[in-house]
Coordinates of C-alpha atoms in Angstrom, one line a residue:
X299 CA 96.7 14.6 -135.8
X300 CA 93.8 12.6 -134.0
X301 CA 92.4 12.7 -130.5
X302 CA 90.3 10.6 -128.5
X303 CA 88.3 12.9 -127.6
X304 CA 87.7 16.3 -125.3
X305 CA 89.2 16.3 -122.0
X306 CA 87.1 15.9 -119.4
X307 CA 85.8 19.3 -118.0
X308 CA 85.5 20.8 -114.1
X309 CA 82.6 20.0 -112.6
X310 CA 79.4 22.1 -113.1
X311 CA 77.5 21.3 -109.8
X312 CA 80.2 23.0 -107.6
X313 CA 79.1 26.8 -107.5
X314 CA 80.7 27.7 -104.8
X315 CA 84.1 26.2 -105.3
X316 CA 83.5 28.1 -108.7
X317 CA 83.2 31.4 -106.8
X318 CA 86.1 30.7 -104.9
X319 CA 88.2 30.1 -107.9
X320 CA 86.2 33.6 -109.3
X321 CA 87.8 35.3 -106.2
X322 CA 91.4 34.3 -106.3
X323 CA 90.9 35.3 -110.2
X324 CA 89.7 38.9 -108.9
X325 CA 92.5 39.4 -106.1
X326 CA 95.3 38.6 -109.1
X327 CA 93.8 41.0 -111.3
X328 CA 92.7 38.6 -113.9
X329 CA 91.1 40.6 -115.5
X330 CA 90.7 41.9 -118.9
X331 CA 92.4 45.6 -117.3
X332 CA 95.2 43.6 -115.7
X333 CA 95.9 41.4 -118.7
X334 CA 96.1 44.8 -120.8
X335 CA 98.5 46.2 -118.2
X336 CA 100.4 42.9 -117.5
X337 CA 101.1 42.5 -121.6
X338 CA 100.7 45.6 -123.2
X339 CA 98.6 46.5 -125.9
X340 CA 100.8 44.3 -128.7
X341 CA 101.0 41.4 -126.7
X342 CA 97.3 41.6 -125.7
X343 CA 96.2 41.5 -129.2
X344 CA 98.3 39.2 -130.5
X345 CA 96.8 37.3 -127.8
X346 CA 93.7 37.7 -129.2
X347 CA 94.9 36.5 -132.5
X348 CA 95.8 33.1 -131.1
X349 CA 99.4 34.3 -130.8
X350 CA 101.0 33.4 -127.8
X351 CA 104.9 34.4 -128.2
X352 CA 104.6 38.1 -127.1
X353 CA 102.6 37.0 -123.9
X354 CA 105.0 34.3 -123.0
X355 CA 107.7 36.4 -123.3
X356 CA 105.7 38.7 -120.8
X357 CA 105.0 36.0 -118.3
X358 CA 108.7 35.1 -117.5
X359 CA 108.7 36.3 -113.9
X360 CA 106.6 35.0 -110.8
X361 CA 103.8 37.5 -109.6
X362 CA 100.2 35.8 -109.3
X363 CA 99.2 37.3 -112.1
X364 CA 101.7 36.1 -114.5
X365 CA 101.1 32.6 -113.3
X366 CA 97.4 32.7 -114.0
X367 CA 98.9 33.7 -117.7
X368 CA 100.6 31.1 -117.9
X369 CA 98.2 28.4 -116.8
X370 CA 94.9 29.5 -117.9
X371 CA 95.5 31.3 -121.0
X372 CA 99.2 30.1 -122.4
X373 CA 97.8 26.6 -121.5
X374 CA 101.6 25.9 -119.8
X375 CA 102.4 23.3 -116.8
X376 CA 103.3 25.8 -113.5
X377 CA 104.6 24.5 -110.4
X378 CA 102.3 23.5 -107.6
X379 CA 103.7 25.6 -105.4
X380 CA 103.5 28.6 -107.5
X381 CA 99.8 28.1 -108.2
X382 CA 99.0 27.0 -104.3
X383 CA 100.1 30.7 -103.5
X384 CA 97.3 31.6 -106.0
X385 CA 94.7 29.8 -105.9
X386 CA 92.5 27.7 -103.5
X387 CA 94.5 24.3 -105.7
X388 CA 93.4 21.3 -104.3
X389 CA 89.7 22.2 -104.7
X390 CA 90.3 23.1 -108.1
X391 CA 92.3 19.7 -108.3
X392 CA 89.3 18.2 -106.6
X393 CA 86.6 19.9 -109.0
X394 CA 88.4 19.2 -112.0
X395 CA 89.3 23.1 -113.0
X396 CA 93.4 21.5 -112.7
X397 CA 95.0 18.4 -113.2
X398 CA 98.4 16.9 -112.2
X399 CA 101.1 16.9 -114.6
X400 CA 104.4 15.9 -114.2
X401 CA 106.3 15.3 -111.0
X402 CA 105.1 18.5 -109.4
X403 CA 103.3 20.7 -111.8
X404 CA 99.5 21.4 -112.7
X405 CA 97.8 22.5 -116.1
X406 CA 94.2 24.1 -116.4
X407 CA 91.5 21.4 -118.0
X408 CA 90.1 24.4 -119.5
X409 CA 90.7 27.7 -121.2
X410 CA 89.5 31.0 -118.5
X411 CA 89.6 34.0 -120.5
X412 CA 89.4 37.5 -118.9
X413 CA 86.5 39.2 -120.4
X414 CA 84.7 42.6 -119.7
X415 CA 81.2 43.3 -119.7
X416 CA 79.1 46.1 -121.8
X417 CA 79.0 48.0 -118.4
X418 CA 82.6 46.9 -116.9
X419 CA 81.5 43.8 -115.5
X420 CA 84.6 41.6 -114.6
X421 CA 83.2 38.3 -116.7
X422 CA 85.3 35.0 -117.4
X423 CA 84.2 33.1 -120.3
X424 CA 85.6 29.2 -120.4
X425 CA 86.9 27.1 -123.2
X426 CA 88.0 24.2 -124.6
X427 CA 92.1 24.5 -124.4
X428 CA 93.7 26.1 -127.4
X429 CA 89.9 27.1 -128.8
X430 CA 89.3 30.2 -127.0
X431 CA 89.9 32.9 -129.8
X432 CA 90.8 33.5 -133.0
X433 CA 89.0 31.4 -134.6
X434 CA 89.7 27.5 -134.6
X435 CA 92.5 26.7 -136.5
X436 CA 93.4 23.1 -136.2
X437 CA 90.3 21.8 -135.3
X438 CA 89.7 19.9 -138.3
X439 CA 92.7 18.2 -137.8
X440 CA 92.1 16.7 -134.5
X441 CA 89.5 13.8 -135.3
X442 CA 85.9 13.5 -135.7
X443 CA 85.0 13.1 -132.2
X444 CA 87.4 16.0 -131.0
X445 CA 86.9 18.3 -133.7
X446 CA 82.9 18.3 -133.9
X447 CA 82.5 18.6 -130.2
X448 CA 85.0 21.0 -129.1
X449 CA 83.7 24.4 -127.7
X450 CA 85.0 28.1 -128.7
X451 CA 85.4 31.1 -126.6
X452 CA 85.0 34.8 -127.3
X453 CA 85.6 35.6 -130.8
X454 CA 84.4 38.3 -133.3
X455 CA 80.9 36.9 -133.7
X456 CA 80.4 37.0 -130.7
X457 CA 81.3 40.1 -129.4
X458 CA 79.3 41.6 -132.7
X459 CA 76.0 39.5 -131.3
X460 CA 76.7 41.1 -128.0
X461 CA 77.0 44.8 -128.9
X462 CA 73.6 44.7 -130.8
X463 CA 71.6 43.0 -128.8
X464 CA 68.9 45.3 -127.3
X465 CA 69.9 45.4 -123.6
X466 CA 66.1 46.5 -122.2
X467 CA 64.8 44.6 -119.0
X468 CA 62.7 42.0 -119.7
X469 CA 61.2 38.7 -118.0
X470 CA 62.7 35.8 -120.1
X471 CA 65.5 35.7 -122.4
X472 CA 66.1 32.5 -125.0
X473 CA 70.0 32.0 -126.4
X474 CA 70.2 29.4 -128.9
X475 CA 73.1 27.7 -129.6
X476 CA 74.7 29.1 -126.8
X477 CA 78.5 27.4 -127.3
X478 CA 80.5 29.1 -124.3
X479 CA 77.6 30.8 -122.7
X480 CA 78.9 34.5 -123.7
X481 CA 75.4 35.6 -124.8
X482 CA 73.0 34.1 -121.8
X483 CA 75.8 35.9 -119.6
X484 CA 74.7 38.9 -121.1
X485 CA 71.3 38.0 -121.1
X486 CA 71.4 37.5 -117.3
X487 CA 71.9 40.5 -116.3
X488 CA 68.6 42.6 -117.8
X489 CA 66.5 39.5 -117.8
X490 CA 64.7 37.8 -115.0
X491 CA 65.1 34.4 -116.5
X492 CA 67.7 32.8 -119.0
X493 CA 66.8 29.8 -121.3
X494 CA 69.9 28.8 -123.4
X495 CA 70.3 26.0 -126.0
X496 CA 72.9 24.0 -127.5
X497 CA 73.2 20.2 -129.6
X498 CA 76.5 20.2 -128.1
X499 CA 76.1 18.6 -124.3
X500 CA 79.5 19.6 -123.4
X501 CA 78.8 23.4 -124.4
X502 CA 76.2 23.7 -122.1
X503 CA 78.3 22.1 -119.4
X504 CA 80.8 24.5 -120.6
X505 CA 77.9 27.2 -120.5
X506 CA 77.7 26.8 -117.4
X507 CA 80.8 26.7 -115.9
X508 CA 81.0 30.4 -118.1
X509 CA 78.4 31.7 -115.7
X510 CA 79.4 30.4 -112.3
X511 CA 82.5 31.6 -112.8
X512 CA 81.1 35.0 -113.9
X513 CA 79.0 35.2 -110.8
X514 CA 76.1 35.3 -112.9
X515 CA 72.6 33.5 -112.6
X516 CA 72.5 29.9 -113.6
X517 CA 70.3 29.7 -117.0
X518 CA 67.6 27.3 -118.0
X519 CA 70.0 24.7 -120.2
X520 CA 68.9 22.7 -122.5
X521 CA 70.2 19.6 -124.6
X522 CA 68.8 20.1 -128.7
X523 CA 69.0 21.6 -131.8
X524 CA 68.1 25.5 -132.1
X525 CA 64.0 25.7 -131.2
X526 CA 63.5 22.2 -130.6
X527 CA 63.8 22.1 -126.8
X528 CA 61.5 25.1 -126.0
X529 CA 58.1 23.9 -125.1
X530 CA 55.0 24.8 -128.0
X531 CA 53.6 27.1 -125.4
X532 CA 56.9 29.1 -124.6
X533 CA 57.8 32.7 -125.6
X534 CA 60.5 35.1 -125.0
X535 CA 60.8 38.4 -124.8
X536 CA 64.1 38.4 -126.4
X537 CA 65.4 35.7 -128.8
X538 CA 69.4 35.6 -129.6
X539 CA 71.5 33.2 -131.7
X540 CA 75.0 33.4 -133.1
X541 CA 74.3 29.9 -135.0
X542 CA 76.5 27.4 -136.8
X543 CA 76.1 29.9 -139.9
X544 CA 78.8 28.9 -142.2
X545 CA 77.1 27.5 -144.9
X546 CA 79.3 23.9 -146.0
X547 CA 79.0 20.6 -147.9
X548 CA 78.1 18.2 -144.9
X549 CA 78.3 19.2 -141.1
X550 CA 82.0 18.3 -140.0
X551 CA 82.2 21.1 -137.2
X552 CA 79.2 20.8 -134.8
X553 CA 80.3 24.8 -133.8
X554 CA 80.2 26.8 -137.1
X555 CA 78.2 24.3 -139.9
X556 CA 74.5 24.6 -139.9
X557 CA 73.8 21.2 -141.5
X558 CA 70.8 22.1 -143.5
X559 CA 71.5 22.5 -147.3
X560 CA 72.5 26.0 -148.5
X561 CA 71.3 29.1 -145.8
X562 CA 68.1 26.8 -144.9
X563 CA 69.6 26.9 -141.1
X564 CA 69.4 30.6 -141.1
X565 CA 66.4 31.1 -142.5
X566 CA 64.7 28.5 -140.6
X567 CA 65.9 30.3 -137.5
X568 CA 64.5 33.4 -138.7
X569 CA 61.2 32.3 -140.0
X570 CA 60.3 30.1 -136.5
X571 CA 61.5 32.8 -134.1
X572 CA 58.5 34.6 -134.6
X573 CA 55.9 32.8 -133.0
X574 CA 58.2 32.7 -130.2
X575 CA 58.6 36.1 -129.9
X576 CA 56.0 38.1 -127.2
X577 CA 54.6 41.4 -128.5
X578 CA 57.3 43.8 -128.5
X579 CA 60.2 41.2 -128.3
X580 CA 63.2 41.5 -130.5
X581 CA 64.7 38.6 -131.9
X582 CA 68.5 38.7 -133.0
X583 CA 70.9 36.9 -134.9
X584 CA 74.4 36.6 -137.1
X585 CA 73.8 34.4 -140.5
X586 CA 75.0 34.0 -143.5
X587 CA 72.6 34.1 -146.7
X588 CA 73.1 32.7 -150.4
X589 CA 73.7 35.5 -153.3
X590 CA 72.0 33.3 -156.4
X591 CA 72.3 33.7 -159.4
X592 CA 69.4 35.8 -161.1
X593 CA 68.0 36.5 -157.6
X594 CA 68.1 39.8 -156.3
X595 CA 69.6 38.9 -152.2
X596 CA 67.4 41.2 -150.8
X597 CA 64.1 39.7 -152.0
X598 CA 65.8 36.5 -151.0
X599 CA 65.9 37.9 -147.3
X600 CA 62.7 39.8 -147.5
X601 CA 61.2 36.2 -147.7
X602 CA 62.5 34.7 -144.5
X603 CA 61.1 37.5 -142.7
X604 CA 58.2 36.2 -140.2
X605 CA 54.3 37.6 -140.5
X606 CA 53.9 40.4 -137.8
X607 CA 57.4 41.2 -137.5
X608 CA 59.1 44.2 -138.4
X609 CA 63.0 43.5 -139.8
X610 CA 66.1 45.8 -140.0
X611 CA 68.7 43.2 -142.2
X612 CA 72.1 44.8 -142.2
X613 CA 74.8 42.9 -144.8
X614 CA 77.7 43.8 -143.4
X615 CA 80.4 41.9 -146.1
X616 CA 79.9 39.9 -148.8
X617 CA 82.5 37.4 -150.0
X618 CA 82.8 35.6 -153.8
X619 CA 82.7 31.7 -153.5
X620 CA 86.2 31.1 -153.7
X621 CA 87.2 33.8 -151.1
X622 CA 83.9 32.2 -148.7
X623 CA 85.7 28.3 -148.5
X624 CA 89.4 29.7 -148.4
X625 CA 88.1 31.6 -145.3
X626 CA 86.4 28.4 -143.4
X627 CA 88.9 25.9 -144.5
X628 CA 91.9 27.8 -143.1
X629 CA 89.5 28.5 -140.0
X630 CA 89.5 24.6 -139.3
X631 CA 93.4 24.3 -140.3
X632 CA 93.0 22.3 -143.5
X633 CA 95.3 24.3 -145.5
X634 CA 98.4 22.6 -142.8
X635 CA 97.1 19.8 -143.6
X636 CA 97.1 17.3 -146.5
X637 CA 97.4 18.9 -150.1
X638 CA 95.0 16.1 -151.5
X639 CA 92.8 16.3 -148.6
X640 CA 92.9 20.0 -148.8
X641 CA 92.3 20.3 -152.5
X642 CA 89.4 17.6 -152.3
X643 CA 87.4 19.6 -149.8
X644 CA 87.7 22.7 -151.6
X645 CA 86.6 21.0 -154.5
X646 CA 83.9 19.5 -152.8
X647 CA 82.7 23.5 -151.6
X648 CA 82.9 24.8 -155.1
X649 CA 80.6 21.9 -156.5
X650 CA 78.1 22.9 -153.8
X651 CA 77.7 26.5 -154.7
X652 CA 78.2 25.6 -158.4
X653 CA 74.9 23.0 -157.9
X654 CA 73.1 25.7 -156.0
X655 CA 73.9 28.7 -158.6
X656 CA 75.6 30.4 -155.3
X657 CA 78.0 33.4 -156.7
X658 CA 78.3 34.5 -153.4
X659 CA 77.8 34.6 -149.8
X660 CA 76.9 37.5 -147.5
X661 CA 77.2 38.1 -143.6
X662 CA 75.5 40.5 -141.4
X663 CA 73.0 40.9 -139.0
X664 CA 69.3 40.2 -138.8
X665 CA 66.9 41.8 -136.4
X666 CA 63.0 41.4 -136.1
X667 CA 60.4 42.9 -133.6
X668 CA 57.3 41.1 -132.6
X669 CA 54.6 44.4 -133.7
X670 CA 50.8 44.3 -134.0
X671 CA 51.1 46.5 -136.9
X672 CA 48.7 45.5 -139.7
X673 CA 51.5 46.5 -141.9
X674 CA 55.2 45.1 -140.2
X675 CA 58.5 47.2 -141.7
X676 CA 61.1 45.3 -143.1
X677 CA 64.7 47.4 -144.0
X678 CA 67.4 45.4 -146.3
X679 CA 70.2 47.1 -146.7
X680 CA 73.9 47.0 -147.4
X681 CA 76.2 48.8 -144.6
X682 CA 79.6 47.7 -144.6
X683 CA 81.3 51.1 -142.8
X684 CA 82.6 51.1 -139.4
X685 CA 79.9 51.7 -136.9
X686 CA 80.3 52.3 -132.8
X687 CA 79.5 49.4 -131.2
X688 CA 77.7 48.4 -128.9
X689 CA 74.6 49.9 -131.1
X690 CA 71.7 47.8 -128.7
X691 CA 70.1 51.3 -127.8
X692 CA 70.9 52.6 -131.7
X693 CA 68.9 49.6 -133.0
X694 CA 66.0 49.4 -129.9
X695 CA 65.5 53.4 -131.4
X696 CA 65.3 52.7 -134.9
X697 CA 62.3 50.7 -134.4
X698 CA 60.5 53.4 -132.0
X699 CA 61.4 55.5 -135.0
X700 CA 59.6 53.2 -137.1
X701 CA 56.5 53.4 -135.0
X702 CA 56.3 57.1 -134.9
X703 CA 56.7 56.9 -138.5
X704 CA 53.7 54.4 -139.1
X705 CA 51.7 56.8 -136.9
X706 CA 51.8 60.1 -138.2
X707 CA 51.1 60.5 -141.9
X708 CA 52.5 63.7 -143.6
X709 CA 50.1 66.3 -141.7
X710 CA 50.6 65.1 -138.5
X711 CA 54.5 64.8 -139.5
X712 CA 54.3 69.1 -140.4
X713 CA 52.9 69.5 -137.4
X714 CA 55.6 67.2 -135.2
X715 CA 58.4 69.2 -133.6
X716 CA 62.3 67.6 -134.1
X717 CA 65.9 68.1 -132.8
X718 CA 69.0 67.2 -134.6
X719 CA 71.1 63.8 -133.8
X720 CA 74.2 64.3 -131.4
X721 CA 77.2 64.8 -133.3
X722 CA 75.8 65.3 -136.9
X723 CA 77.9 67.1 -139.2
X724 CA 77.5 68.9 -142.8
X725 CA 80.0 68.1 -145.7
X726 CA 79.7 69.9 -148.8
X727 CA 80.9 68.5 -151.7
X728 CA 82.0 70.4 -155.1
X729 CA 84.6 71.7 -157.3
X730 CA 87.1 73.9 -155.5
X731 CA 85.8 77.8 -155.5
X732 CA 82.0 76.7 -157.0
X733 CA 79.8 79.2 -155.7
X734 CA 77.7 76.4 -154.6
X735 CA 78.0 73.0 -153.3
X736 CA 77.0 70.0 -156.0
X737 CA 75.3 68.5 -153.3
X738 CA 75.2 68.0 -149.2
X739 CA 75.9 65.5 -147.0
X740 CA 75.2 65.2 -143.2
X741 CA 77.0 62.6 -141.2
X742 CA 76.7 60.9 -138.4
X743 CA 79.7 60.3 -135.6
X744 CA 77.0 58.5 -133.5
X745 CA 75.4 54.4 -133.5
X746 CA 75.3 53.5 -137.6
X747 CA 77.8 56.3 -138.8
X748 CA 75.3 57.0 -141.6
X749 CA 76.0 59.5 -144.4
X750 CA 73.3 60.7 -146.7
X751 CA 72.6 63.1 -149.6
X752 CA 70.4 66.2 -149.1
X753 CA 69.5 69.0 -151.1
X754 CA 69.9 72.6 -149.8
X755 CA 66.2 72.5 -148.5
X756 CA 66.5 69.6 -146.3
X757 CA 70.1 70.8 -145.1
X758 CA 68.6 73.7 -143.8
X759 CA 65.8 71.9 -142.6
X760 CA 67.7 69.9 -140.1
X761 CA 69.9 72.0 -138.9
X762 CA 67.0 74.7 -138.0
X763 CA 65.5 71.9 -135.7
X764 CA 66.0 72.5 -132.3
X765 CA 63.1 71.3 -131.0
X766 CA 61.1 74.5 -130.4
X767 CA 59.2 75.1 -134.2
X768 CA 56.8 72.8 -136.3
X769 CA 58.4 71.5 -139.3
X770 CA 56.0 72.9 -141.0
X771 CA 56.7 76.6 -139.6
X772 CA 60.4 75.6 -140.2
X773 CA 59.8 75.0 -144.1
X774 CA 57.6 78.2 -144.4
X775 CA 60.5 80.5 -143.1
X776 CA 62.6 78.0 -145.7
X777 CA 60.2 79.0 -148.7
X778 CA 60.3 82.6 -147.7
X779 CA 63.7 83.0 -147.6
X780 CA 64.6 81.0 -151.1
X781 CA 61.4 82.5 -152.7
X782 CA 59.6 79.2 -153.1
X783 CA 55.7 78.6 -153.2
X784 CA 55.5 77.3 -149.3
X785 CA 52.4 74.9 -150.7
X786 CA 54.5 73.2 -152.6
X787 CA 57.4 73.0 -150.7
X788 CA 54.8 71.5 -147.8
X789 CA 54.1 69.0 -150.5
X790 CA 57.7 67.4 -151.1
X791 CA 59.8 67.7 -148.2
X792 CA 57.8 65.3 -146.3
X793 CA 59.6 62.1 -147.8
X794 CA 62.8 63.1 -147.3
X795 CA 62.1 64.6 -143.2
X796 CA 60.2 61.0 -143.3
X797 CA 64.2 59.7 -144.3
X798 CA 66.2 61.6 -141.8
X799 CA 64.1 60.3 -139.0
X800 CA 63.7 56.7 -140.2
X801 CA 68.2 56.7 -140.6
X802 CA 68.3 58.7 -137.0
X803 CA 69.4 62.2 -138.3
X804 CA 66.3 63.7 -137.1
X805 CA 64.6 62.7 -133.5
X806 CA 60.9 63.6 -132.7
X807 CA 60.5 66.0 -130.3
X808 CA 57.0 65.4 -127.8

């Protein structure tokens, strides 16, 4: 299958036939609570699996809603007259958001996706047709030009990006490689000004189409790769990037492959974002990062990390080489294609990683903070349990949590007043009828869902705090009660309270 190239696209200098088309949307209840309703909850997420039979099979009748279905999301001709009793048509004829088909039918030029924001905004994210979620099956089927310039909607990534970003106010805002404009929506709303990136031209037409429709803020766009449109002088108070991440021989797909050799995309992003950050700023990305042989990965990441910055690096998955290009090949639609073709590309992956001593590759999450500590933080772990997303405010507190940690040194820390975590819980784990438990574990239901090992001590430690006594009182009326020497229980329950408060178990209290 080849294309000449991506259709042409509504026009982007027409706000206000872009929020008339936004209210028609709103009176049809297209939105991501009608759609639910409309469909139901099997059709709606086949629907997000790029599965349209369920919804079709929804649509069959005539109400408003079912015909924005039908056009905007099934992608299927509808009747002019149907439409006209929808929506204001011959301006979205005029402006290109419809085109003519047919005797006397229309068909959207674009995908509009119902989507919802973090605080139950009505949002509509635009597409390329037949590219809006799911991933992008097919795409590397449709010819160079088509397939490298195309331009995806909502999908896991970047609904991920969006729950951990830290929403705080700030003044300026910097989204790089902002494909359909999903995270400088976002970013619109908590910060005074939006500057959002992208090598693709037609995203950031795309981008912002996604935010007139939205009734959002126009952003600052700009044509270029990653940093290089932002001027030398320019900093940001927060920094986000889902990037082309998927680390591949070449650069077929403009959307997903970095281009750079290996993970050097990703950690190039990582390493120059702090010298745009502003003091205090966060910075946060999805990437992908090499597993090498006789490396250890978290060293590997440890490197990237920018002077000044603290880092919390979260792998979320890690997949062997094989499993890594099955994944991105069928994401492109390769394996419906040509067996040779098919086979060669594979082959072509494989030599890569074989060449560059890559055994695996891991995902997750990478966050730095701009901090004028002499001695920046930087957490690399491995966390691949459900969490509750969104986790923004969980991640903008772990790093408070790291400050009050760098500040108070064990005496200050006995003298420091705490509270237990919302919704913490204590397993005990051990042989059924054992006197006593082999060890403890408290849990959290809250943000990370973290579980860690305790002894009895610290058990009892954390679930005294309330707030109202010193930990060091606390661990006196510990070592009374267990008939241990309250000096030297002083002396070694510091490193793990130091623990529970850096994993969020334990909050300072004043």
């Amino acid at each position: 299958m080849t294309d000449s190239g991506p259709a042409p696209l509504p026009a982007s200098d027409r706000p206000d036939a872009a929020a008339r088309l936004r209210d028609a949307l709103l009176a049809a209840s297209f939105t991501a609570d009608g759609l639910l309703e409309l469909l139901g909850a099997p059709a709606y997420a086949a629907l997000a699996r790029s599965e349209t039979v369920p919804a079709l099979r929804a649509t069959r009748g005539d109400t408003p809603l079912e015909t924005l279905v039908r056009l905007f999301l099934l992608q299927q001709p509808v009747p002019y007259a149907r439409v006209a009793g929808v929506l204001p048509c011959e301006e979205a004829l005029e402006t290109g958001w419809l085109r003519r088909v047919g005797g006397d039918e229309v068909a959207a030029t674009v995908d509009v996706r119902p989507y919802g924001g973090l605080d139950g905004e009505d949002w509509f994210i635009v597409s390329d047709l037949g590219c809006a979620v799911g991933g992008a099956g097919g795409i590397g089927q449709r010819g160079r030009d088509a397939g490298t310039a195309v331009v995806l909607g909502v999908g896991g990534a970047s609904t991920t990006l969006a729950g951990i970003t830290v929403r705080t106010p700030v003044s300026s805002a910097l989204d790089l490689g902002t494909g359909s404009g999903i995270q400088a929506l976002h970013a619109a709303q908590h910060a005074t000004r939006v500057t959002a990136t992208d090598v693709n031209p037609r995203a950031l037409h795309i981008a912002a189409l996604t935010l007139a429709l939205s009734g959002s803020p126009a952003a600052d766009l700009r044509e270029g790769s990653l940093f290089e449109p932002v001027r030398d002088d320019e900093t940001f108070d927060l920094i986000v990037s889902n990037p082309p991440f998927v680390i591949s021989p070449g650069a077929r797909l403009t959307y997903r492959d970095g281009g750079m050799g290996g993970d050097d995309l990703c950690r190039s992003l990582v390493q120059q974002a702090g010298e745009r950050l502003n003091e205090g700023g966060f910075a946060q990305f999805l990437a992908n990062w090499q597993h090498v042989e006789g490396e250890d990965w978290q060293d590997r990441l440890r490197s990237w990390v920018p002077r000044g910055c603290d880092a919390w690096i979260v792998q979320r998955e890690v997949q062997d080489v094989t499993q890594y290009a099955e994944l991105w090949l069928r994401d492109s639609g390769d394996h419906r294609g040509d067996p040779a073709e098919y086979q060669a590309r594979y082959d072509a992956w494989l030599d890569e990683f074989e060449a560059r001593k890559v055994r695996a590759v891991g995902f997750g999450w990478i966050t730095l903070r701009r901090t004028g500590s002499a001695e920046p933080a930087i957490t690399v772990e491995e966390w691949p349990h459900p969490v509750e997303q969104p986790l923004g405010e969980a991640i903008r507190t772990h790093f408070e949590r790291l400050d009050y940690l760098r500040e108070h040194d064990d005496a200050a820390l006995l003298h420091s007043r705490f509270k237990l975590a919302a919704e913490v819980v204590q397993e005990q784990v051990g042989l059924p009828g054992a006197e006593d438990p082999e060890h403890v574990v408290l849990r959290q239901h809250r943000g990370m869902r973290r579980a860690t090992r305790v002894d009895t001590v610290g058990a009892g430690f954390a679930g005294v705090c309330d707030g109202t006594l010193s930990a060091g009182r606390i661990l006196d009326a510990i070592a009374q009660l267990v008939g241990e020497d309250p000096v030297a229980l002083r002396d070694r329950t510091p490193a793990q309270i130091r623990l529970l408060v850096e994993q969020g178990f334990l909050e300072p209290v004043g």
